[in-house]
């Protein structure tokens, strides 16, 4: 079964930057949507961003809009989440997910069929 592998987490200070990578060798971006999610301690899982099939549209939650950027590299089968101006409230376990999808809006969380393991992002005050 195709798998997703995420990497790039770490510890940074407030205002710092990190880039997360989601490698998806068994998926074609032409017919899949890829989403980034995070799970913070004591909170429910939050959809952070997604990129539609063909990379034609991107979406962001209000909490990260203007600070995070999602992008894709088809040659490397990789989706990136560039995170800038990180805040302590961004501290969470981040994971990516994929689903065969032809819409131009983000799938709902329950619609994703494949999930990566998580990578921890910690932002110190």
C-alpha atoms as a PDB file:
ATOM      1  CA  UNK A   1       0.000   0.000   0.000  1.00  0.00           C
ATOM      2  CA  UNK A   2       1.254   3.487  -0.832  1.00  0.00           C
ATOM      3  CA  UNK A   3       2.629   5.352   2.160  1.00  0.00           C
ATOM      4  CA  UNK A   4       3.255   8.928   3.141  1.00  0.00           C
ATOM      5  CA  UNK A   5       6.421   9.889   4.984  1.00  0.00           C
ATOM      6  CA  UNK A   6       6.694  13.232   6.736  1.00  0.00           C
ATOM      7  CA  UNK A   7       9.817  14.929   8.051  1.00  0.00           C
ATOM      8  CA  UNK A   8      11.186  18.324   8.992  1.00  0.00           C
ATOM      9  CA  UNK A   9       9.846  18.967  12.469  1.00  0.00           C
ATOM     10  CA  UNK A  10      11.941  20.441  15.239  1.00  0.00           C
ATOM     11  CA  UNK A  11      12.284  23.055  17.958  1.00  0.00           C
ATOM     12  CA  UNK A  12      12.410  26.723  17.056  1.00  0.00           C
ATOM     13  CA  UNK A  13      11.942  30.031  18.801  1.00  0.00           C
ATOM     14  CA  UNK A  14       8.966  32.303  18.246  1.00  0.00           C
ATOM     15  CA  UNK A  15       9.321  33.977  14.878  1.00  0.00           C
ATOM     16  CA  UNK A  16      11.396  31.142  13.472  1.00  0.00           C
ATOM     17  CA  UNK A  17      10.793  29.011  10.385  1.00  0.00           C
ATOM     18  CA  UNK A  18      10.582  25.351   9.487  1.00  0.00           C
ATOM     19  CA  UNK A  19       9.813  23.413   6.324  1.00  0.00           C
ATOM     20  CA  UNK A  20       7.948  20.146   6.542  1.00  0.00           C
ATOM     21  CA  UNK A  21       8.134  17.576   3.753  1.00  0.00           C
ATOM     22  CA  UNK A  22       5.578  14.917   2.866  1.00  0.00           C
ATOM     23  CA  UNK A  23       6.986  12.325   0.501  1.00  0.00           C
ATOM     24  CA  UNK A  24       4.282  10.422  -1.348  1.00  0.00           C
ATOM     25  CA  UNK A  25       5.962   8.004  -3.792  1.00  0.00           C
ATOM     26  CA  UNK A  26       2.840   5.948  -4.415  1.00  0.00           C
ATOM     27  CA  UNK A  27       0.602   8.866  -5.298  1.00  0.00           C
ATOM     28  CA  UNK A  28       0.089  10.978  -8.372  1.00  0.00           C
ATOM     29  CA  UNK A  29      -0.663  14.610  -7.731  1.00  0.00           C
ATOM     30  CA  UNK A  30      -2.789  14.759 -10.867  1.00  0.00           C
ATOM     31  CA  UNK A  31      -5.619  12.965  -9.112  1.00  0.00           C
ATOM     32  CA  UNK A  32      -4.972  13.394  -5.400  1.00  0.00           C
ATOM     33  CA  UNK A  33      -5.465  16.141  -2.882  1.00  0.00           C
ATOM     34  CA  UNK A  34      -2.860  16.410  -0.128  1.00  0.00           C
ATOM     35  CA  UNK A  35      -3.610  17.965   3.228  1.00  0.00           C
ATOM     36  CA  UNK A  36      -1.565  19.005   6.247  1.00  0.00           C
ATOM     37  CA  UNK A  37      -3.030  18.524   9.712  1.00  0.00           C
ATOM     38  CA  UNK A  38      -1.825  19.177  13.233  1.00  0.00           C
ATOM     39  CA  UNK A  39      -2.701  17.870  16.639  1.00  0.00           C
ATOM     40  CA  UNK A  40      -1.879  19.978  19.647  1.00  0.00           C
ATOM     41  CA  UNK A  41      -1.997  18.772  23.218  1.00  0.00           C
ATOM     42  CA  UNK A  42      -5.504  19.058  24.608  1.00  0.00           C
ATOM     43  CA  UNK A  43      -7.033  20.007  21.262  1.00  0.00           C
ATOM     44  CA  UNK A  44      -8.692  18.255  18.361  1.00  0.00           C
ATOM     45  CA  UNK A  45      -6.950  17.703  15.039  1.00  0.00           C
ATOM     46  CA  UNK A  46      -6.907  20.822  12.904  1.00  0.00           C
ATOM     47  CA  UNK A  47      -6.713  20.984   9.133  1.00  0.00           C
ATOM     48  CA  UNK A  48      -3.936  23.457   8.377  1.00  0.00           C
ATOM     49  CA  UNK A  49      -3.677  23.481   4.609  1.00  0.00           C
ATOM     50  CA  UNK A  50      -4.373  21.480   1.503  1.00  0.00           C
ATOM     51  CA  UNK A  51      -3.445  21.471  -2.161  1.00  0.00           C
ATOM     52  CA  UNK A  52      -5.873  20.183  -4.742  1.00  0.00           C
ATOM     53  CA  UNK A  53      -5.167  17.800  -7.595  1.00  0.00           C
ATOM     54  CA  UNK A  54      -2.770  19.226 -10.153  1.00  0.00           C
ATOM     55  CA  UNK A  55      -1.789  21.791  -7.506  1.00  0.00           C
ATOM     56  CA  UNK A  56      -4.374  24.085  -8.985  1.00  0.00           C
ATOM     57  CA  UNK A  57      -5.676  25.522  -5.719  1.00  0.00           C
ATOM     58  CA  UNK A  58      -4.422  25.843  -2.182  1.00  0.00           C
ATOM     59  CA  UNK A  59      -6.271  26.470   1.055  1.00  0.00           C
ATOM     60  CA  UNK A  60      -5.234  27.552   4.533  1.00  0.00           C
ATOM     61  CA  UNK A  61      -6.858  27.712   7.921  1.00  0.00           C
ATOM     62  CA  UNK A  62      -7.295  31.218   9.303  1.00  0.00           C
ATOM     63  CA  UNK A  63      -4.788  30.438  12.047  1.00  0.00           C
ATOM     64  CA  UNK A  64      -1.907  30.006   9.569  1.00  0.00           C
ATOM     65  CA  UNK A  65      -2.960  32.116   6.602  1.00  0.00           C
ATOM     66  CA  UNK A  66      -0.186  34.476   5.583  1.00  0.00           C
ATOM     67  CA  UNK A  67       2.464  32.523   7.494  1.00  0.00           C
ATOM     68  CA  UNK A  68       2.361  29.008   6.006  1.00  0.00           C
ATOM     69  CA  UNK A  69       2.746  28.050   2.344  1.00  0.00           C
ATOM     70  CA  UNK A  70       1.935  24.688   0.790  1.00  0.00           C
ATOM     71  CA  UNK A  71       3.641  23.648  -2.420  1.00  0.00           C
ATOM     72  CA  UNK A  72       4.340  20.555  -4.472  1.00  0.00           C
ATOM     73  CA  UNK A  73       7.288  19.157  -6.357  1.00  0.00           C
ATOM     74  CA  UNK A  74       5.931  16.574  -8.759  1.00  0.00           C
ATOM     75  CA  UNK A  75       9.357  15.346  -9.809  1.00  0.00           C
ATOM     76  CA  UNK A  76      10.129  14.473  -6.193  1.00  0.00           C
ATOM     77  CA  UNK A  77       6.586  13.357  -5.310  1.00  0.00           C
ATOM     78  CA  UNK A  78       6.821  15.699  -2.352  1.00  0.00           C
ATOM     79  CA  UNK A  79       4.488  18.220  -0.766  1.00  0.00           C
ATOM     80  CA  UNK A  80       6.046  20.954   1.372  1.00  0.00           C
ATOM     81  CA  UNK A  81       4.659  23.090   4.154  1.00  0.00           C
ATOM     82  CA  UNK A  82       6.797  26.177   4.588  1.00  0.00           C
ATOM     83  CA  UNK A  83       6.102  27.665   8.018  1.00  0.00           C
ATOM     84  CA  UNK A  84       7.284  31.175   8.839  1.00  0.00           C
ATOM     85  CA  UNK A  85       6.790  33.485  11.802  1.00  0.00           C
ATOM     86  CA  UNK A  86       6.035  30.509  13.989  1.00  0.00           C
ATOM     87  CA  UNK A  87       4.136  31.076  17.221  1.00  0.00           C
ATOM     88  CA  UNK A  88       3.928  28.976  20.402  1.00  0.00           C
ATOM     89  CA  UNK A  89       0.357  28.067  19.442  1.00  0.00           C
ATOM     90  CA  UNK A  90       1.758  26.332  16.338  1.00  0.00           C
ATOM     91  CA  UNK A  91       3.294  23.694  18.616  1.00  0.00           C
ATOM     92  CA  UNK A  92       1.781  20.363  17.600  1.00  0.00           C
ATOM     93  CA  UNK A  93       2.307  17.041  15.880  1.00  0.00           C
ATOM     94  CA  UNK A  94       2.013  17.624  12.138  1.00  0.00           C
ATOM     95  CA  UNK A  95       1.015  14.984   9.618  1.00  0.00           C
ATOM     96  CA  UNK A  96       0.018  14.860   5.975  1.00  0.00           C
ATOM     97  CA  UNK A  97      -2.788  12.962   4.316  1.00  0.00           C
ATOM     98  CA  UNK A  98      -3.848  12.076   0.791  1.00  0.00           C
ATOM     99  CA  UNK A  99      -7.035  11.114  -0.986  1.00  0.00           C
ATOM    100  CA  UNK A 100      -7.992  10.548  -4.600  1.00  0.00           C
ATOM    101  CA  UNK A 101      -9.800  13.799  -5.261  1.00  0.00           C
ATOM    102  CA  UNK A 102     -10.812  15.939  -8.208  1.00  0.00           C
ATOM    103  CA  UNK A 103     -12.470  18.809  -6.383  1.00  0.00           C
ATOM    104  CA  UNK A 104     -11.073  22.289  -5.957  1.00  0.00           C
ATOM    105  CA  UNK A 105     -11.939  22.547  -2.288  1.00  0.00           C
ATOM    106  CA  UNK A 106     -10.256  20.723   0.566  1.00  0.00           C
ATOM    107  CA  UNK A 107     -11.616  17.292   1.402  1.00  0.00           C
ATOM    108  CA  UNK A 108     -13.055  16.907   4.869  1.00  0.00           C
ATOM    109  CA  UNK A 109     -10.724  15.232   7.362  1.00  0.00           C
ATOM    110  CA  UNK A 110     -12.724  11.998   7.320  1.00  0.00           C
ATOM    111  CA  UNK A 111     -12.424  11.771   3.540  1.00  0.00           C
ATOM    112  CA  UNK A 112      -8.658  11.347   3.517  1.00  0.00           C
ATOM    113  CA  UNK A 113      -7.685   7.745   2.905  1.00  0.00           C
ATOM    114  CA  UNK A 114      -3.958   7.696   3.648  1.00  0.00           C
ATOM    115  CA  UNK A 115      -2.090   9.273   6.545  1.00  0.00           C
ATOM    116  CA  UNK A 116       1.538   9.746   7.409  1.00  0.00           C
ATOM    117  CA  UNK A 117       3.151   9.366  10.776  1.00  0.00           C
ATOM    118  CA  UNK A 118       3.562  12.645  12.677  1.00  0.00           C
ATOM    119  CA  UNK A 119       6.466  15.008  13.095  1.00  0.00           C
ATOM    120  CA  UNK A 120       6.712  17.244  16.123  1.00  0.00           C
ATOM    121  CA  UNK A 121       6.962  20.997  15.823  1.00  0.00           C
ATOM    122  CA  UNK A 122       7.718  22.876  19.041  1.00  0.00           C
ATOM    123  CA  UNK A 123       7.879  26.663  19.222  1.00  0.00           C
ATOM    124  CA  UNK A 124       9.366  28.190  22.340  1.00  0.00           C
ATOM    125  CA  UNK A 125       8.149  31.588  23.634  1.00  0.00           C
END
